[in-house]
Each structure stands twice: as C-alpha cells, then as structure tokens.
GROMACS .gro file of C-alpha atoms in nm:
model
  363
    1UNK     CA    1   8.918   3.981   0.373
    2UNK     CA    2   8.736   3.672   0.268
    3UNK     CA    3   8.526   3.658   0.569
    4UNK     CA    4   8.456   4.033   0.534
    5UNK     CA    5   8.314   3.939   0.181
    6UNK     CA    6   8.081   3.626   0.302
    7UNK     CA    7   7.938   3.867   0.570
    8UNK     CA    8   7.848   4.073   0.319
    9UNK     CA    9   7.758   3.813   0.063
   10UNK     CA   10   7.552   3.680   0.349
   11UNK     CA   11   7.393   3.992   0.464
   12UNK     CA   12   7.336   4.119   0.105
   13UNK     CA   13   7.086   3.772   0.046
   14UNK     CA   14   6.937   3.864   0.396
   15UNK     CA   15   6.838   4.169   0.293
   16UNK     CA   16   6.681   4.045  -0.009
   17UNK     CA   17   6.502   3.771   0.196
   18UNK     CA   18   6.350   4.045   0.446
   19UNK     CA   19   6.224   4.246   0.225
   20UNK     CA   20   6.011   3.970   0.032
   21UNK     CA   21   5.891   3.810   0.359
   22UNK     CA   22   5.930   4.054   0.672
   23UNK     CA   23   5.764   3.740   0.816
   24UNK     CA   24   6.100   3.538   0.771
   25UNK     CA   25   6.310   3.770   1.016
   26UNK     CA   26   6.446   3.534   1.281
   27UNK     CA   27   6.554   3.257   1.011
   28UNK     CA   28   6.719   3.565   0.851
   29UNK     CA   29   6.874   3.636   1.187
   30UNK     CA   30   7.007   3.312   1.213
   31UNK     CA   31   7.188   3.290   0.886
   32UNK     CA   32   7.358   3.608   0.920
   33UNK     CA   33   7.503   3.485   1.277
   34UNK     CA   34   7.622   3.212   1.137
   35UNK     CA   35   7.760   3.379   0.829
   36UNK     CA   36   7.972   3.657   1.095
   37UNK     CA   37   8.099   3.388   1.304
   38UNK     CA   38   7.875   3.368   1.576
   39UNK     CA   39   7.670   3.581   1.806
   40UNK     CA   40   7.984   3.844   1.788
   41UNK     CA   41   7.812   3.939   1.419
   42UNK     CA   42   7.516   4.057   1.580
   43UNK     CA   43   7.632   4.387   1.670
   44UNK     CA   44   7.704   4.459   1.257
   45UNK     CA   45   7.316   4.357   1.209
   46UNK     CA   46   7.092   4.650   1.123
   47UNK     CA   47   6.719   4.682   1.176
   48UNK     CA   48   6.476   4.440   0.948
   49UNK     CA   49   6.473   4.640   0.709
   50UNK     CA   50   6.783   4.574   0.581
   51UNK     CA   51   7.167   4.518   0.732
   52UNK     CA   52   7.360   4.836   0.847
   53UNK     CA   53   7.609   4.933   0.604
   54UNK     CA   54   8.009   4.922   0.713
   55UNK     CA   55   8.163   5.237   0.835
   56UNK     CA   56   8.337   5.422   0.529
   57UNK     CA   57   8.076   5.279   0.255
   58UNK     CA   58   7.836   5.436   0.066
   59UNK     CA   59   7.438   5.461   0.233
   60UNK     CA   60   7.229   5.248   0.021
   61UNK     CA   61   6.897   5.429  -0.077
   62UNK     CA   62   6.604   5.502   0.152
   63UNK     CA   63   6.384   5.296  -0.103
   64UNK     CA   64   6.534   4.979  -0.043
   65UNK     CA   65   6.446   4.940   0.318
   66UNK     CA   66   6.064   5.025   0.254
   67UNK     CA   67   5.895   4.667   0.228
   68UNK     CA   68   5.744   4.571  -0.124
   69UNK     CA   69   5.386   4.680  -0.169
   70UNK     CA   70   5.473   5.046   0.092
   71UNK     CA   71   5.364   5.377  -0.115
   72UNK     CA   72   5.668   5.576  -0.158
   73UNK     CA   73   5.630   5.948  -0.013
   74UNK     CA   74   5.559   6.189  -0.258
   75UNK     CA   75   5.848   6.421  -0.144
   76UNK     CA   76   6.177   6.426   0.048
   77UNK     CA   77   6.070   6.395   0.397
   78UNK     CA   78   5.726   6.327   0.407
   79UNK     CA   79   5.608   6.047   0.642
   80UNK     CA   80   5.494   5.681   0.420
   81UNK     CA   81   5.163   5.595   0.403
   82UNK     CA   82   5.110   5.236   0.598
   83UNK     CA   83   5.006   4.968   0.423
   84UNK     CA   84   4.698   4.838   0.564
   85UNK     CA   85   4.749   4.468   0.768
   86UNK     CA   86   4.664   4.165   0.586
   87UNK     CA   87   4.267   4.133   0.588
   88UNK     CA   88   4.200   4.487   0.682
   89UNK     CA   89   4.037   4.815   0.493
   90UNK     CA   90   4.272   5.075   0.334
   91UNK     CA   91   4.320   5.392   0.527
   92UNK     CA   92   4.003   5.640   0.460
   93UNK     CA   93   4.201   5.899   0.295
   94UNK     CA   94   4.289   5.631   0.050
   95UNK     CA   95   3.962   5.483  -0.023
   96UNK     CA   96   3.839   5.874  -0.150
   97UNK     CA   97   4.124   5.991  -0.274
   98UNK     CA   98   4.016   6.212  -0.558
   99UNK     CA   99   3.636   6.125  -0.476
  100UNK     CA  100   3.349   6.417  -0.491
  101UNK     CA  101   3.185   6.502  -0.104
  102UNK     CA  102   2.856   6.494  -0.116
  103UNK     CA  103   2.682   6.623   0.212
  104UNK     CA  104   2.328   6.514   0.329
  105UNK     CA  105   2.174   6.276   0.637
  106UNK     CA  106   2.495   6.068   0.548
  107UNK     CA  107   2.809   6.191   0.377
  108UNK     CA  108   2.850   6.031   0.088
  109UNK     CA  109   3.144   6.012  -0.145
  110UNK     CA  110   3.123   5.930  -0.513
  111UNK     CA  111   3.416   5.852  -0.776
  112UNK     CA  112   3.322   5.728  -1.153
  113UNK     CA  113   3.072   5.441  -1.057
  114UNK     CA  114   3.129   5.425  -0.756
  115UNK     CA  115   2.937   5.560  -0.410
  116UNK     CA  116   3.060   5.521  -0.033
  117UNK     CA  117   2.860   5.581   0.241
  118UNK     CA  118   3.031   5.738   0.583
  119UNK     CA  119   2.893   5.577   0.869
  120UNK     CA  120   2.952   5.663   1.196
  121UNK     CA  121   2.896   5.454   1.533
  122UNK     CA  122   2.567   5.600   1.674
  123UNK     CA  123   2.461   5.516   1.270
  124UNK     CA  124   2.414   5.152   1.356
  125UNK     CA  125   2.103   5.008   1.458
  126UNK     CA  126   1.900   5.364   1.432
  127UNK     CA  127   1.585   5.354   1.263
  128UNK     CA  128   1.566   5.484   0.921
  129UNK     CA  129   1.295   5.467   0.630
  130UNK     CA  130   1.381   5.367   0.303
  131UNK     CA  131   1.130   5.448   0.039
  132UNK     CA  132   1.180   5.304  -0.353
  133UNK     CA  133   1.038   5.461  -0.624
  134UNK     CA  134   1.007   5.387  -1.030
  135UNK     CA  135   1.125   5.653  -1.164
  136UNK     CA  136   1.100   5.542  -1.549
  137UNK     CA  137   0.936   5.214  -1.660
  138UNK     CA  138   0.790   5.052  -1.986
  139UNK     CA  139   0.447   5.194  -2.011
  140UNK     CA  140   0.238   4.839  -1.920
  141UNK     CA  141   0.245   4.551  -1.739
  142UNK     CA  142   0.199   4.808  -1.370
  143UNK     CA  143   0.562   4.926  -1.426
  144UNK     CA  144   0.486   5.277  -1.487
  145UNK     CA  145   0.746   5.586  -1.431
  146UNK     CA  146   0.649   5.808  -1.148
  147UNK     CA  147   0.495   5.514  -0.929
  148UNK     CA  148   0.547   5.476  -0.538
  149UNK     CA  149   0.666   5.115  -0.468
  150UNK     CA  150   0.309   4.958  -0.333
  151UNK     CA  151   0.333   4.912   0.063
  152UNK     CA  152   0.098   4.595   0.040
  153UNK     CA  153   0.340   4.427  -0.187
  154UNK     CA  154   0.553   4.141  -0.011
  155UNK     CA  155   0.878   4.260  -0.134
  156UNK     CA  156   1.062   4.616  -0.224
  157UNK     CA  157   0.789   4.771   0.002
  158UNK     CA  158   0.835   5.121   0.144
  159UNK     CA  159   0.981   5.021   0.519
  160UNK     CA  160   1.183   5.080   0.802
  161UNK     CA  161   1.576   4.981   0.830
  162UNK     CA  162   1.876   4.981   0.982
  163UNK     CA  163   2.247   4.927   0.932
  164UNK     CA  164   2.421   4.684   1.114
  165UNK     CA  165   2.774   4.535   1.137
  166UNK     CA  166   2.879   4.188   1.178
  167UNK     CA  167   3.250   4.275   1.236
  168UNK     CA  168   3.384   4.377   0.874
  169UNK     CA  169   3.052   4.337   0.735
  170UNK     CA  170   2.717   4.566   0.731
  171UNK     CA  171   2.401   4.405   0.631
  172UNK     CA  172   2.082   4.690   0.556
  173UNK     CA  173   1.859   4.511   0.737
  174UNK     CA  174   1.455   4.545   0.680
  175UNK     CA  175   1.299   4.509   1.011
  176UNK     CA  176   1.028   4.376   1.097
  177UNK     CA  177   0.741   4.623   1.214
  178UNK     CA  178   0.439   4.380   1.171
  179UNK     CA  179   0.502   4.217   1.542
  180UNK     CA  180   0.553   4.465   1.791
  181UNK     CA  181   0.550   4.434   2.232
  182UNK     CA  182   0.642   4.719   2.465
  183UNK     CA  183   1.037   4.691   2.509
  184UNK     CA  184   1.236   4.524   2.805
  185UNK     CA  185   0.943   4.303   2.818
  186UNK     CA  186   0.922   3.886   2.799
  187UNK     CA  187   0.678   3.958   2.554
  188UNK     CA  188   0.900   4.141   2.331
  189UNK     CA  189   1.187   3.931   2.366
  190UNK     CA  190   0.916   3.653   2.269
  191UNK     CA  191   0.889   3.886   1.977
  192UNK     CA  192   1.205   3.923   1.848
  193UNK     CA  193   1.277   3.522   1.915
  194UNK     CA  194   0.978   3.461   1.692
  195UNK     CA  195   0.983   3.685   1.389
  196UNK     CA  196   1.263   3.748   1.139
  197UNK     CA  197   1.374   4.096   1.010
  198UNK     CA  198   1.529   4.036   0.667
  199UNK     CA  199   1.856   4.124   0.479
  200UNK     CA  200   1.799   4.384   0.198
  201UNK     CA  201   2.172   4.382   0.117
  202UNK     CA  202   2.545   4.364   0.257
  203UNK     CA  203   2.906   4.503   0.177
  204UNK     CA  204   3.196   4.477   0.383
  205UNK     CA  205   3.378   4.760   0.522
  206UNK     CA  206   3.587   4.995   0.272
  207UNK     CA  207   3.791   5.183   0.482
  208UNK     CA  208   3.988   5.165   0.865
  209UNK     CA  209   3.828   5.428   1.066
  210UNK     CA  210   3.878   5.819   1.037
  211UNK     CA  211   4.155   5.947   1.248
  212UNK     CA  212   3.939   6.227   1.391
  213UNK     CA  213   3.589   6.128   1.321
  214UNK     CA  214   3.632   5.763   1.357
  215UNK     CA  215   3.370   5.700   1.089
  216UNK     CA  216   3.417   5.421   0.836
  217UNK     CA  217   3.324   5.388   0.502
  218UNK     CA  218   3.055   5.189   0.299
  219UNK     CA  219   3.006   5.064  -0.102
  220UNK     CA  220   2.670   5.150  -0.189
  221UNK     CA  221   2.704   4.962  -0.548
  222UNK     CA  222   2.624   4.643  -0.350
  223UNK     CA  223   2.300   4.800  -0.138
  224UNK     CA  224   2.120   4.947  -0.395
  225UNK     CA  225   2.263   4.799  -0.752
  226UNK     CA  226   1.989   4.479  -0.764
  227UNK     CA  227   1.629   4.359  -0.847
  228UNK     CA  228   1.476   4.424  -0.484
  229UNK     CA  229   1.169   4.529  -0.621
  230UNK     CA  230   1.210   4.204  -0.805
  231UNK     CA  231   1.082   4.354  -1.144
  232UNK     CA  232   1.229   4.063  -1.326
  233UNK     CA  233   0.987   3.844  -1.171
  234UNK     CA  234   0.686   4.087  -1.237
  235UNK     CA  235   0.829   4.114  -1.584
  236UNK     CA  236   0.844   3.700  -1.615
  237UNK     CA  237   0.449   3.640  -1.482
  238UNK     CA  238   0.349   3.931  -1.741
  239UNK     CA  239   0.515   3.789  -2.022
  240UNK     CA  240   0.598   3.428  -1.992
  241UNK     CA  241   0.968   3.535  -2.088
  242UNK     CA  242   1.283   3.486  -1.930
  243UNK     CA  243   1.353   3.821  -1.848
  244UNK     CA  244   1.634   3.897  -1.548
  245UNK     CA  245   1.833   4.133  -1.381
  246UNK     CA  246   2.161   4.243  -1.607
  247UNK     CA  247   2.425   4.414  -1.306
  248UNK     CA  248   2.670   4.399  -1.581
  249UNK     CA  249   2.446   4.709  -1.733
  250UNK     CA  250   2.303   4.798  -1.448
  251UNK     CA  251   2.459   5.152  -1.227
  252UNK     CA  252   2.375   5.393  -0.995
  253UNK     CA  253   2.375   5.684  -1.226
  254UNK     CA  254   2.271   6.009  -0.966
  255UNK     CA  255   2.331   6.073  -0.578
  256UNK     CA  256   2.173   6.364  -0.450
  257UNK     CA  257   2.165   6.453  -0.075
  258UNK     CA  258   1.986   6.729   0.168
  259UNK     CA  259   2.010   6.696   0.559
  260UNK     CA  260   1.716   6.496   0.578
  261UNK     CA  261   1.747   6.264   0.262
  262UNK     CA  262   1.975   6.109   0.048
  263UNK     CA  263   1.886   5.979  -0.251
  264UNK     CA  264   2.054   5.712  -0.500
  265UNK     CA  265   1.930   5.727  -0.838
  266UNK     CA  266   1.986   5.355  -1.018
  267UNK     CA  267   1.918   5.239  -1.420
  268UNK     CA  268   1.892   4.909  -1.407
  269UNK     CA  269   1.851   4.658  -1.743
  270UNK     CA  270   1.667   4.359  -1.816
  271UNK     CA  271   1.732   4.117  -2.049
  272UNK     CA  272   1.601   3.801  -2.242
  273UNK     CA  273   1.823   3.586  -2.423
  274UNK     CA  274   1.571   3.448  -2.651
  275UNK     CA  275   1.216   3.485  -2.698
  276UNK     CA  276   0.933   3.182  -2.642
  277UNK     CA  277   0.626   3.172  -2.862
  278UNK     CA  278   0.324   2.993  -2.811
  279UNK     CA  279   0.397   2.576  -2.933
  280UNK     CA  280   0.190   2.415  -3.168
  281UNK     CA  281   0.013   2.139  -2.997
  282UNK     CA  282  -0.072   2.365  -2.662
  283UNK     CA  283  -0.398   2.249  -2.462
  284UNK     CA  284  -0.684   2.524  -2.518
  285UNK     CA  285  -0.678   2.805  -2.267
  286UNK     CA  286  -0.273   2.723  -2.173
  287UNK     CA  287  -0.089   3.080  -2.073
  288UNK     CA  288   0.069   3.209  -2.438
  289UNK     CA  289   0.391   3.412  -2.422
  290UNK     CA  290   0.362   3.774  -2.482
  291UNK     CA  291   0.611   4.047  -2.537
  292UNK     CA  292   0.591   4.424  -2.457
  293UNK     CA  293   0.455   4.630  -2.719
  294UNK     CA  294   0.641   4.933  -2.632
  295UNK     CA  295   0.997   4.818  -2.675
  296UNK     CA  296   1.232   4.887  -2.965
  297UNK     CA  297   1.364   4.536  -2.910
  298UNK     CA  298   1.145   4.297  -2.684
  299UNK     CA  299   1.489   4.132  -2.554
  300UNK     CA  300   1.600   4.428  -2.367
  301UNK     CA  301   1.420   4.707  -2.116
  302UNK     CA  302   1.523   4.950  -1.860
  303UNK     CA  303   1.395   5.104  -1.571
  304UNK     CA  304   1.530   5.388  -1.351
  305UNK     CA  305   1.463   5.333  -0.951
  306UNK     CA  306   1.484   5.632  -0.700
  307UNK     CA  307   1.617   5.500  -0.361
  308UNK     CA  308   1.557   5.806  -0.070
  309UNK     CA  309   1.704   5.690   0.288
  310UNK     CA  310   1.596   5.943   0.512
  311UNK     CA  311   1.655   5.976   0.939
  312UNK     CA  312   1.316   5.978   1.110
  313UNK     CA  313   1.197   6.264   1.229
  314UNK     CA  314   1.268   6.384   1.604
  315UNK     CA  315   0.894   6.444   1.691
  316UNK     CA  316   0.680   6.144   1.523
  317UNK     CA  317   0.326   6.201   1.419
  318UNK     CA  318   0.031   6.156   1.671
  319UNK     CA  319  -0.098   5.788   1.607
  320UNK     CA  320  -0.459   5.711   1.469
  321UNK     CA  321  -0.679   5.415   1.544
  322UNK     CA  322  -0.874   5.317   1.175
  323UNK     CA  323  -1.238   5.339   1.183
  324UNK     CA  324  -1.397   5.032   0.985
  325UNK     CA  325  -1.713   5.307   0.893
  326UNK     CA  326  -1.453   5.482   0.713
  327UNK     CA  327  -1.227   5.427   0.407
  328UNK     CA  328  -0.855   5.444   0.460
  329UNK     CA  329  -0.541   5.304   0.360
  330UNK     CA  330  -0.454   5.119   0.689
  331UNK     CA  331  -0.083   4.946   0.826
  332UNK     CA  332  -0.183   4.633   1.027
  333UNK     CA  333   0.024   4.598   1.370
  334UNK     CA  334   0.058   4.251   1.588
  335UNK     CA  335   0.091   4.398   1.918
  336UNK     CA  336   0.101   4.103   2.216
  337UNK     CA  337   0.174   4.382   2.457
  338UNK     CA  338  -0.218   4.320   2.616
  339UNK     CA  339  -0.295   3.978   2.719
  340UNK     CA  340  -0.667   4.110   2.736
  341UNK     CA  341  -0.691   4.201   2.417
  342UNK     CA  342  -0.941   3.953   2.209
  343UNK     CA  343  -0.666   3.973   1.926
  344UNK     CA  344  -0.339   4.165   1.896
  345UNK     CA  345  -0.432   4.295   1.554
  346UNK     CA  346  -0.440   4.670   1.556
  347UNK     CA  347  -0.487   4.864   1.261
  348UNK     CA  348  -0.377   5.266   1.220
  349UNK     CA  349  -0.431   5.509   0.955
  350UNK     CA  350  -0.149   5.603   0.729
  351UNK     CA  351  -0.070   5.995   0.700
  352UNK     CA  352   0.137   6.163   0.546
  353UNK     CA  353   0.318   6.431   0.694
  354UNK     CA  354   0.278   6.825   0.509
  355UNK     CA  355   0.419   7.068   0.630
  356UNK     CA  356   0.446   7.435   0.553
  357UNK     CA  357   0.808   7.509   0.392
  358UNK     CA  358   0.812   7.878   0.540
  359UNK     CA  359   0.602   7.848   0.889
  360UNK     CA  360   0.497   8.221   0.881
  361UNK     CA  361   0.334   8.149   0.570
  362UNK     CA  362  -0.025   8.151   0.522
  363UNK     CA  363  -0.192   7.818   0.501
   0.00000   0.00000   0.00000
C-alpha cells in the first residue's frame, strides 16, 4: 500500500508539472518510472496530459487535462479551440470575433477602434493607387478641407502601391514610378538595382490563414494612423512652433467600402506643448513665431484625412505625349528603355478618367 501511495504521490506532482510546462514531458517521464519501480510503471502512465487514473477510482475532470492558456469549449462536446504556437497569429475566427464585415475591393473588418484588412495571396505585389485627401483642416497656412494631396509634393503624394510580406510582416510599399525600362530587360533590372521604392507603413500579420479562403488578416491602425502627409512639419515652417503628431488622439474614425474603393476616414491631432514668442534682442528681419488665428486654443488642431485604396482598372487609359505649346499638368517618366533617345525624360499628360454612371445615358 505504501508504494501504491508514492505512485500516486508521484504521478499526482507529474501531472501538475505537465500541465505548467508540456515542454518538460520526458523529465516527467522519468520521475514517474522511477517513482513505479522501474520501466514496469510505464504501462500505468497515461497520455501527457495527465496520468491515467487506477481502475475502480473516480475520472478526474475533462478540464484538468486541457493545458493552461486552452479556451474551454463552450458546451459538452464541442471540439477546443487550439491555441495558436508560440510566435504565431491567432486563428482568423478569433481575431474578428464579434467584428462588423465590411465588403469592398478588400474585405475589411472593423471592431471599436480597430480595422483589419483581409488579404489574400494574389493581393501581394499588385498594383494599387492610393490617393490622400484633407478632408477638414484649419482654414490657413494651405491646409484647407476639401484639398487633393498635391502630386508635386515630395511626400504623402497621390501614388501607386503595393502590399508586400516579409514573412509575418507586410510593409505598404510606395513604388517608385519615376524610373521605368521595359520588363525582363538588363535595363530594368539596372532599374530596380538603382532606385528605391519606399515604405509608407508596416504591421505584422493578425491572423493564421482562413481555413477555406486561406486569406490572412491585416491592422490598418498602423498603415494609415500617422503624419504621412507630414502636416506637422508644414504646420512647424508656418508657425515656428513645435507642433507634432498626437497618435494618442489620433483614430481612424470611418471605413467605407464599394468594389472598387475602400476608403479609411482618419482625425488626427496636433499638439504644442508650449508656445514660442518672438525674444527680445532678435536681429532685424529674423523669422518671428506665429500662431493660427483660427484656433480656439493655438496649442491644439485637428485635421480629418480621407485615405481611398482602390484596384486599377482592367483596361488603362490610352497614354498622351505633353505638348510644350500647350498648358498641362504633366507626370515626368525616366524611361532608359531607348539607348537612342537624347534623354530618357518623357513627359505625359495627366487625365482623369469620367465616365458615364448609366452608359445608355445621354452625354
């Protein structure tokens, strides 16, 4: 009888062990042996989940062989939900549990503050054009509501992009348009060596793949919630202030989508500690600190950014060459695809593409 009781003594602490570190099986293994009096014991050792209870006693609950940090089913019978392995994404059912479905070019999934993005395979690396807008602004200084994001700036320009994953990670990469050579080419492969695209933003992965549609899921929060139009910086030359970006204020407030267009609509706030005032002393013509006039409280602004990510279309627009005689707004290609050519410049028209909504209509 006292051997009976240090087996179970023994396997009782084993059982313990296992189910804090699954990990530590085999040294758990070991100590039971020893405990039944050799290799004999073995055949009263249950699965690693916990030791096999002697014939005649009572079956221990089915909770105490799940391992610490399982779900529990939500009824008798159903099947557990796996917990994810160490460094990977929650299951995509868990990730938007309770989340609203929002259909458009991409699904998109929203919850509170917070927006996924499904992706699916043929999703990375396909062109797409992302276009900001202001949607609300401070009334001077150029940051007016209703303004297009300038395409001649050098940052938060209208442009094309692309997703792309570096295993758990996706960057939304701007690429880079401005050097161009026909593909498959040492010319373009010259090309790509020689000119940078550049990183707009990156989140990791949020979820393991679909089970049927083998999609994953995206945060948007970290794409789109930031100064890429870098408005602090416009808002710092205007002034002289120390105005930045506040994310702890900052949210993606709307998400709207249609099968050609999603859009994420984002408030962001920006924010001065303190405000600087011209010094006594200062040379003649030396820049003087300003403020907004328009502001309740010169310390504190918002503006609301539209963000529209659309596919591009299946049949793109005839191309036209710019004619110097003529005014236009013009886009400004390198193209080292003709070695003849006295300089790869090439310059197009931009157009805009309008389109009846009803095709039998009259013009």
């Amino acid at each position: 009888m006292r051997r009976l009781s240090s087996v179970k003594h023994v396997a009782g602490i084993w059982g313990r062990f296992v189910a804090r570190s699954p990990k530590a099986w085999a040294g758990a293994a070991v100590l039971a042996m020893i405990g039944s009096g050799g290799l004999g014991g073995c055949a009263h050792l249950g699965a690693p989940g916990g030791p096999a209870a002697p014939a005649g006693a009572a079956s221990a609950p089915a909770a105490a062989n799940v391992p610490v940090g399982t779900p529990a089913a939500s009824a008798p019978g159903a099947r557990p939900v796996a917990a994810p392995a160490p460094g990977q994404p929650p299951a995509f059912a868990t990730v938007i549990k309770d989340a609203k479905q929002i259909p458009g070019t991409f699904t998109l999934w929203q919850k509170d503050d917070k927006v996924w993005i499904e992706l699916a395979e043929k999703d990375f690396g396909a062109p797409l054009f992302l276009s900001p807008k202001l949607a609300s602004g401070i009334g001077e200084s150029g940051i007016f509501g209703g303004l297009m994001a300038r395409g001649s700036s050098t940052v938060g320009r209208p442009q094309l992009v692309e997703f792309r994953r570096v295993h758990n990670l996706v960057q939304l990469i701007g690429r880079n348009t401005a050097f161009v050579a026909a593909a498959g080419t040492p010319a373009a492969r010259a090309v790509q060596a020689g000119f940078s695209p550049s990183l707009i933003g990156s989140t990791p992965v949020a979820s393991a793949p679909h089970p049927e549609r083998k999609t994953v899921l995206i945060e948007a929060n970290p794409l789109f919630l930031g100064d890429w139009l870098a408005i602090g910086a416009q808002l710092q030359r205007a002034y002289r202030q120390g105005y930045g970006f506040d994310g702890r204020n900052s949210a993606i407030v709307a998400v709207r989508g249609k099968p050609d267009v999603v859009v994420f609509e984002v408030q962001n706030h920006y924010a001065t500690q303190s405000i600087a005032s011209a010094q006594p002393g200062s040379p003649p013509g030396a820049p003087v600190p300003g403020t907004p006039d328009t502001l309740p409280d010169a310390r504190s602004l918002f503006v609301k950014l539209h963000y529209s990510l659309s596919r591009l279309p299946a049949e793109p627009m005839a191309v036209r060459a710019a004619d110097p005689r003529i005014g236009f707004f013009t886009s400004t290609v390198n193209d080292f695809g003709d070695d003849l050519a006295r300089t790869p410049k090439k310059r197009f028209v931009n157009r805009w593409r309008l389109e009846k909504k009803d095709p039998a209509a009259a013009l």
